[in-house]
mmCIF file of C-alpha atoms in Angstrom:
data_model
loop_
_atom_site.group_PDB
_atom_site.id
_atom_site.type_symbol
_atom_site.label_atom_id
_atom_site.label_comp_id
_atom_site.label_asym_id
_atom_site.label_seq_id
_atom_site.Cartn_x
_atom_site.Cartn_y
_atom_site.Cartn_z
ATOM 1 C CA SER A 102 -26.732 -42.676 -38.995
ATOM 2 C CA LEU A 103 -28.202 -41.406 -42.222
ATOM 3 C CA THR A 104 -29.605 -38.440 -40.375
ATOM 4 C CA ASN A 105 -26.485 -36.949 -38.797
ATOM 5 C CA ASP A 106 -26.343 -34.219 -41.460
ATOM 6 C CA LEU A 107 -29.663 -33.137 -39.966
ATOM 7 C CA PHE A 108 -27.685 -31.678 -37.043
ATOM 8 C CA ILE A 109 -25.404 -29.364 -39.051
ATOM 9 C CA PRO A 110 -27.526 -26.324 -38.050
ATOM 10 C CA ALA A 111 -27.037 -27.301 -34.390
ATOM 11 C CA ILE A 112 -23.273 -27.118 -34.894
ATOM 12 C CA MET A 113 -23.595 -23.834 -36.746
ATOM 13 C CA MET A 114 -25.764 -22.345 -33.992
ATOM 14 C CA ASN A 115 -23.053 -23.218 -31.469
ATOM 15 C CA ALA A 116 -20.494 -21.613 -33.767
ATOM 16 C CA GLY A 117 -22.528 -18.384 -33.699
ATOM 17 C CA GLU A 118 -23.670 -18.639 -37.308
ATOM 18 C CA GLY A 119 -27.381 -19.175 -36.627
ATOM 19 C CA PHE A 120 -29.760 -21.800 -37.958
ATOM 20 C CA CYS A 121 -28.062 -22.479 -41.280
ATOM 21 C CA ASN A 122 -26.698 -25.328 -43.332
ATOM 22 C CA VAL A 123 -23.216 -25.776 -44.777
ATOM 23 C CA ASP A 124 -21.399 -28.361 -46.828
ATOM 24 C CA PRO A 125 -19.818 -30.505 -44.085
ATOM 25 C CA ASN A 126 -16.939 -31.403 -46.396
ATOM 26 C CA SER A 127 -15.910 -27.732 -46.546
ATOM 27 C CA ILE A 128 -15.167 -27.528 -42.809
ATOM 28 C CA PRO A 129 -12.239 -29.484 -41.407
ATOM 29 C CA GLY A 130 -13.364 -32.257 -39.089
ATOM 30 C CA MET A 131 -17.107 -31.801 -39.554
ATOM 31 C CA ARG A 132 -17.611 -34.708 -41.956
ATOM 32 C CA ALA A 133 -15.532 -36.987 -39.712
ATOM 33 C CA PHE A 134 -17.648 -35.996 -36.710
ATOM 34 C CA LEU A 135 -20.938 -36.526 -38.549
ATOM 35 C CA ASP A 136 -19.722 -39.945 -39.763
ATOM 36 C CA PHE A 137 -18.745 -41.051 -36.198
ATOM 37 C CA GLN A 138 -15.054 -41.073 -37.137
ATOM 38 C CA SER A 139 -14.494 -38.455 -34.443
ATOM 39 C CA ASP A 140 -16.125 -38.247 -31.013
ATOM 40 C CA SER A 141 -16.222 -34.453 -30.842
ATOM 41 C CA PHE A 142 -16.122 -31.283 -32.892
ATOM 42 C CA GLU A 143 -14.700 -27.903 -31.917
ATOM 43 C CA VAL A 144 -16.563 -24.785 -33.082
ATOM 44 C CA HIS A 145 -13.286 -22.935 -33.701
ATOM 45 C CA GLN A 146 -12.882 -25.216 -36.748
ATOM 46 C CA VAL A 147 -15.755 -23.333 -38.433
ATOM 47 C CA PRO A 148 -14.223 -20.495 -40.473
ATOM 48 C CA SER A 149 -15.541 -16.994 -39.793
ATOM 49 C CA GLU A 150 -16.570 -16.587 -43.443
ATOM 50 C CA VAL A 151 -18.358 -19.820 -44.200
ATOM 51 C CA GLU A 152 -20.545 -20.306 -47.250
ATOM 52 C CA THR A 153 -24.020 -21.448 -46.242
ATOM 53 C CA THR A 154 -26.304 -23.646 -48.315
ATOM 54 C CA VAL A 155 -30.060 -24.020 -48.463
ATOM 55 C CA LEU A 156 -31.617 -25.852 -45.529
ATOM 56 C CA HIS A 157 -32.769 -29.361 -46.326
ATOM 57 C CA PRO A 158 -36.531 -29.859 -45.834
ATOM 58 C CA TYR A 159 -35.755 -32.396 -43.099
ATOM 59 C CA GLN A 160 -33.879 -29.686 -41.237
ATOM 60 C CA GLU A 161 -36.922 -27.438 -41.465
ATOM 61 C CA PHE A 162 -39.268 -30.233 -40.342
ATOM 62 C CA HIS A 163 -37.092 -31.147 -37.332
ATOM 63 C CA ARG A 164 -36.392 -27.604 -36.158
ATOM 64 C CA TYR A 165 -37.191 -28.197 -32.456
ATOM 65 C CA LEU A 166 -35.111 -31.374 -32.402
ATOM 66 C CA ILE A 167 -32.187 -29.436 -33.860
ATOM 67 C CA TYR A 168 -32.692 -26.680 -31.260
ATOM 68 C CA THR A 169 -32.653 -29.334 -28.536
ATOM 69 C CA VAL A 170 -29.430 -30.833 -29.883
ATOM 70 C CA ALA A 171 -27.900 -27.352 -30.152
ATOM 71 C CA ALA A 172 -28.816 -26.615 -26.529
ATOM 72 C CA THR A 173 -27.397 -29.967 -25.415
ATOM 73 C CA TRP A 174 -24.163 -29.287 -27.265
ATOM 74 C CA ARG A 175 -24.007 -25.784 -25.811
ATOM 75 C CA LEU A 176 -24.203 -27.233 -22.284
ATOM 76 C CA TRP A 177 -21.961 -30.290 -22.616
ATOM 77 C CA GLY A 178 -19.904 -29.694 -25.767
ATOM 78 C CA ILE A 179 -20.317 -30.948 -29.304
ATOM 79 C CA THR A 180 -19.794 -34.635 -28.612
ATOM 80 C CA TRP A 181 -21.741 -37.792 -29.235
ATOM 81 C CA ASP A 182 -21.566 -38.522 -25.499
ATOM 82 C CA SER A 183 -23.683 -35.437 -24.798
ATOM 83 C CA ILE A 184 -26.299 -36.803 -27.211
ATOM 84 C CA LYS A 185 -26.375 -39.932 -25.045
ATOM 85 C CA LEU A 186 -27.431 -37.708 -22.140
ATOM 86 C CA LEU A 187 -30.244 -36.303 -24.274
ATOM 87 C CA LEU A 188 -31.333 -39.825 -25.202
ATOM 88 C CA LEU A 189 -31.355 -40.822 -21.539
ATOM 89 C CA ALA A 190 -33.558 -37.818 -20.759
ATOM 90 C CA TYR A 191 -36.005 -38.871 -23.491
ATOM 91 C CA LEU A 192 -35.951 -42.451 -22.144
ATOM 92 C CA PHE A 193 -36.656 -41.203 -18.606
ATOM 93 C CA LEU A 194 -39.579 -39.048 -19.788
ATOM 94 C CA SER A 195 -40.959 -41.974 -21.792
ATOM 95 C CA CYS A 196 -40.787 -44.223 -18.724
ATOM 96 C CA LEU A 197 -42.630 -41.634 -16.652
ATOM 97 C CA ALA A 198 -45.328 -41.403 -19.313
ATOM 98 C CA ILE A 199 -45.676 -45.200 -19.455
ATOM 99 C CA TYR A 200 -46.062 -45.281 -15.682
ATOM 100 C CA GLY A 201 -48.687 -42.506 -15.846
ATOM 101 C CA ILE A 202 -50.625 -44.258 -18.598
ATOM 102 C CA CYS A 203 -50.623 -47.500 -16.674
ATOM 103 C CA ARG A 204 -51.717 -45.741 -13.472
ATOM 104 C CA LEU A 205 -54.946 -44.794 -15.227
ATOM 105 C CA GLY A 206 -56.090 -48.401 -14.879
ATOM 106 C CA MET A 207 -53.626 -50.181 -12.582
ATOM 107 C CA ASN A 208 -52.374 -50.019 -9.053
ATOM 108 C CA PRO A 209 -48.926 -48.423 -8.514
ATOM 109 C CA LEU A 210 -47.051 -51.735 -8.289
ATOM 110 C CA LEU A 211 -48.448 -53.068 -11.585
ATOM 111 C CA ALA A 212 -47.838 -49.713 -13.262
ATOM 112 C CA LEU A 213 -44.234 -49.799 -12.062
ATOM 113 C CA ALA A 214 -43.891 -53.348 -13.395
ATOM 114 C CA ALA A 215 -45.200 -52.219 -16.791
ATOM 115 C CA ALA A 216 -42.751 -49.306 -16.832
ATOM 116 C CA LEU A 217 -39.914 -51.715 -16.013
ATOM 117 C CA VAL A 218 -41.001 -53.992 -18.847
ATOM 118 C CA PHE A 219 -40.812 -50.959 -21.146
ATOM 119 C CA ILE A 220 -37.339 -50.109 -19.846
ATOM 120 C CA PHE A 221 -36.016 -53.604 -20.554
ATOM 121 C CA THR A 222 -37.755 -54.201 -23.896
ATOM 122 C CA PRO A 223 -35.183 -54.893 -26.651
ATOM 123 C CA ALA A 224 -37.170 -52.854 -29.186
ATOM 124 C CA VAL A 225 -36.648 -49.750 -27.043
ATOM 125 C CA TYR A 226 -32.882 -50.217 -27.117
ATOM 126 C CA THR A 227 -32.931 -50.891 -30.843
ATOM 127 C CA THR A 228 -34.588 -47.516 -31.447
ATOM 128 C CA LEU A 229 -32.904 -45.557 -28.633
ATOM 129 C CA PRO A 230 -29.611 -44.800 -30.460
ATOM 130 C CA ILE A 231 -31.509 -43.185 -33.342
ATOM 131 C CA LEU A 232 -32.250 -39.765 -31.874
ATOM 132 C CA ARG A 233 -34.526 -38.659 -34.711
ATOM 133 C CA ASP A 234 -36.766 -41.679 -34.186
ATOM 134 C CA PHE A 235 -36.669 -41.988 -30.395
ATOM 135 C CA ALA A 236 -37.160 -38.278 -29.639
ATOM 136 C CA LYS A 237 -40.844 -38.491 -30.523
ATOM 137 C CA ALA A 238 -41.555 -41.202 -27.916
ATOM 138 C CA PRO A 239 -42.064 -38.976 -24.848
ATOM 139 C CA PHE A 240 -44.335 -36.672 -26.841
ATOM 140 C CA ILE A 241 -46.463 -39.503 -28.208
ATOM 141 C CA LEU A 242 -46.714 -41.140 -24.798
ATOM 142 C CA GLY A 243 -47.452 -37.795 -23.161
ATOM 143 C CA VAL A 244 -50.355 -37.173 -25.523
ATOM 144 C CA VAL A 245 -51.659 -40.699 -24.902
ATOM 145 C CA PHE A 246 -51.453 -40.043 -21.146
ATOM 146 C CA ILE A 247 -53.462 -36.824 -21.510
ATOM 147 C CA LEU A 248 -56.026 -38.488 -23.770
ATOM 148 C CA GLY A 249 -56.338 -41.278 -21.198
ATOM 149 C CA HIS A 250 -57.150 -38.702 -18.534
ATOM 150 C CA LEU A 251 -59.797 -37.219 -20.783
ATOM 151 C CA VAL A 252 -61.371 -40.617 -21.460
ATOM 152 C CA PHE A 253 -61.116 -42.360 -18.077
ATOM 153 C CA LYS A 254 -61.570 -39.510 -15.607
ATOM 154 C CA LYS A 255 -64.482 -37.168 -15.067
ATOM 155 C CA ASN A 256 -63.190 -33.675 -15.702
ATOM 156 C CA PRO A 257 -64.901 -30.364 -15.054
ATOM 157 C CA PRO A 258 -64.810 -27.983 -18.044
ATOM 158 C CA TYR A 259 -61.817 -25.964 -16.780
ATOM 159 C CA ARG A 260 -59.722 -29.133 -16.320
ATOM 160 C CA PHE A 261 -60.831 -30.410 -19.723
ATOM 161 C CA LEU A 262 -59.539 -27.162 -21.259
ATOM 162 C CA LEU A 263 -56.253 -27.449 -19.344
ATOM 163 C CA TYR A 264 -55.743 -31.006 -20.594
ATOM 164 C CA THR A 265 -56.558 -30.058 -24.179
ATOM 165 C CA PHE A 266 -54.176 -27.092 -23.935
ATOM 166 C CA ALA A 267 -51.432 -29.411 -22.629
ATOM 167 C CA ALA A 268 -52.137 -31.922 -25.407
ATOM 168 C CA GLY A 269 -51.946 -29.147 -28.008
ATOM 169 C CA LEU A 270 -48.670 -27.918 -26.544
ATOM 170 C CA LEU A 271 -47.182 -31.419 -26.618
ATOM 171 C CA LEU A 272 -48.414 -31.893 -30.183
ATOM 172 C CA GLY A 273 -46.986 -28.567 -31.323
ATOM 173 C CA ILE A 274 -43.581 -29.166 -29.799
ATOM 174 C CA GLY A 275 -43.647 -32.810 -30.860
ATOM 175 C CA MET A 276 -44.329 -31.863 -34.483
ATOM 176 C CA GLY A 277 -41.218 -29.678 -34.383
ATOM 177 C CA ILE A 278 -39.308 -32.700 -33.120
ATOM 178 C CA ARG A 279 -40.752 -35.148 -35.636
ATOM 179 C CA ARG A 280 -43.637 -34.739 -38.067
ATOM 180 C CA ASP A 281 -44.998 -38.180 -37.154
ATOM 181 C CA MET A 282 -46.906 -36.422 -34.370
ATOM 182 C CA MET A 283 -49.366 -35.168 -37.004
ATOM 183 C CA VAL A 284 -51.045 -38.581 -36.755
ATOM 184 C CA PHE A 285 -52.664 -37.363 -33.514
ATOM 185 C CA LEU A 286 -54.416 -34.499 -35.303
#
């Protein structure tokens, strides 16, 4: 993927260096890992005195996505298989949101059928392996679900405020995942 260098700060955070960028060619094994030539990377390969470089704007724009990847790697190791677990979590959340959206206007069985159609749509599996692109899906669908509640259901003022707070929270986190969420503003 063109965007694997985006996750260098996630590796560095796991190495105890903080949210910083480095030249991946200067650390043994990092370039091979980022280019899928290696399935895993060990943090002990990062030298204690490593020269950092300026963060790329994409790394700044995707800060929450990088934090999520760093947390995933902290739990399950710096491997591409652990990223698959993260992608499955995003897919699961997206399916739940699709079901919720469909429940706004359908009975449970039809909503489940629509969620299953989403699960088995080839376009989903074309985008799924690209973490940077697929990670925004549960946030977009979550905001659509909340907006659907605001449009289709009668809400007292306190519930309206709770829904708008939840939508703002999803938007804020989603914009840290991918800036495409700004479309909802």
